[in-house]
Amino acid sequence: MQDLLSTALRYEKNTLYILDQTLLPHEMKWLECSDVDAMVEVIQSLRTRGAPLIGIACSVLVAHLAEQGMDKPQLAHAIEVLRASRPTAVNLMNNLQEMSAALASENYHQQLVKTAEKLFFEDISLCQQMAENGAKLLKNCHNLLTHCNTGSLATVGMGTALSVIQQAYKNNENIHVYVDETRPLLQGGRLTAWELSELNIPNTIICDNMAASLMAKGQVDAILVGADRIAVNGDFANKIGTYNLAVLADYHDIPFYVVAPYTTIDVDCLSGENIPVEQRDGDEVRGVKGSFGQVLWSPEGAKVYNPAFDVTPAKLVTGWVLDTGVFEAEDIKAGKLVKH
Ligand code: MRU
């Protein structure tokens, strides 16, 4: 397989490396990831994360294992285990479905490599297309608000919602971004604030519960978020706290956009009720850990509710920004989301 280089994944000289995002922004540590167990560990611990990125990381690993000489049944088993590593982001299942189709062919070793390379380079252009489609919506916007991390740490390209923000900044330098810190794992405060600062895009971190007061003061012109799975009716799952923002946006009459590539659409999922939501370990809420160490601030063993995602109903979405264009509620009702 050829070398594949991105911000958070590198396939170089036949070795797959994953950037440990739990240590960012203070420490850059690359982990060699050469088997299924290692990949499942980095995905479940969120060392690597983001809907498009985990799908591509698993596809690259499967192609690598094929090159290492794994046979068909072993590769089928690897795909099955990787598919189950996280339940919500459908890019993982969609990408691995393409890898399974490649595995079904006679010359499956070459086809798996070809498919993984295709998925990698396709994601880069999908990000660019979302950026161009979405930036047109932000012509008169100054203050944007975003949630979680949707940039080059969550994809192999520029990102989803963050690609749109980057493009808007390129087109109109008067952009400033409020970054939800995104409790419990702080993907906003640690990763998005870092990415935006590296790009010289002005940004301000807020605690998640500060968004409402900013909106009430008229300080948010548009909200952009990513998605982990979009149902056919336009409902979508994204990082926990996204639904809060959608409700607030509706109340304050602020445009609320979801930005995702076609690989995030689940053509078999009719509505948000059918999206499986990952439940995570309570310790993530009882305290915090990262490059700065580990702290427990709650009573030990305190009862915790910790869903990783929530589901936002389509009726709260102003526009779905995909690589194929910008869709509105009527387009979704007409089934256009899946017709491309
Ligand atoms: O748990 P994470 O960090 O993988 O969650 C990521 C998100 O919720 C993103 O917003 C989503 O993957 C879409 S953007 C690439």
PDB file of C-alpha atoms in Angstrom, residues 22-24 45 47 183-186 190 283-284 287-297:
ATOM      1  CA  THR A  22      -6.067  11.725  24.501  1.00  0.00           C
ATOM      2  CA  LEU A  23      -2.725  13.462  25.094  1.00  0.00           C
ATOM      3  CA  LEU A  24      -3.390  16.469  22.874  1.00  0.00           C
ATOM      4  CA  SER A  45     -10.129   4.717  24.431  1.00  0.00           C
ATOM      5  CA  ARG A  47      -6.972   7.798  21.184  1.00  0.00           C
ATOM      6  CA  ARG A 183     -17.578  17.615  28.404  1.00  0.00           C
ATOM      7  CA  PRO A 184     -16.850  14.939  29.371  1.00  0.00           C
ATOM      8  CA  LEU A 185     -13.811  14.304  27.126  1.00  0.00           C
ATOM      9  CA  LEU A 186     -13.126  17.899  26.105  1.00  0.00           C
ATOM     10  CA  ARG A 190      -8.441  20.361  23.809  1.00  0.00           C
ATOM     11  CA  ASP A 283     -15.139   7.624  35.371  1.00  0.00           C
ATOM     12  CA  GLU A 284     -15.126   9.985  32.375  1.00  0.00           C
ATOM     13  CA  GLY A 287     -13.262  13.225  36.866  1.00  0.00           C
ATOM     14  CA  VAL A 288     -10.944  14.021  34.002  1.00  0.00           C
ATOM     15  CA  LYS A 289      -7.704  12.592  32.633  1.00  0.00           C
ATOM     16  CA  GLY A 290      -5.201  13.536  29.956  1.00  0.00           C
ATOM     17  CA  SER A 291      -1.610  14.648  29.467  1.00  0.00           C
ATOM     18  CA  PHE A 292      -2.129  16.743  32.622  1.00  0.00           C
ATOM     19  CA  GLY A 293      -2.775  13.684  34.803  1.00  0.00           C
ATOM     20  CA  GLN A 294      -5.906  12.221  36.338  1.00  0.00           C
ATOM     21  CA  VAL A 295      -8.327  13.802  38.783  1.00  0.00           C
ATOM     22  CA  LEU A 296     -11.422  12.461  40.503  1.00  0.00           C
ATOM     23  CA  TRP A 297     -13.616  15.195  41.912  1.00  0.00           C
TER      24      TRP A 297
END
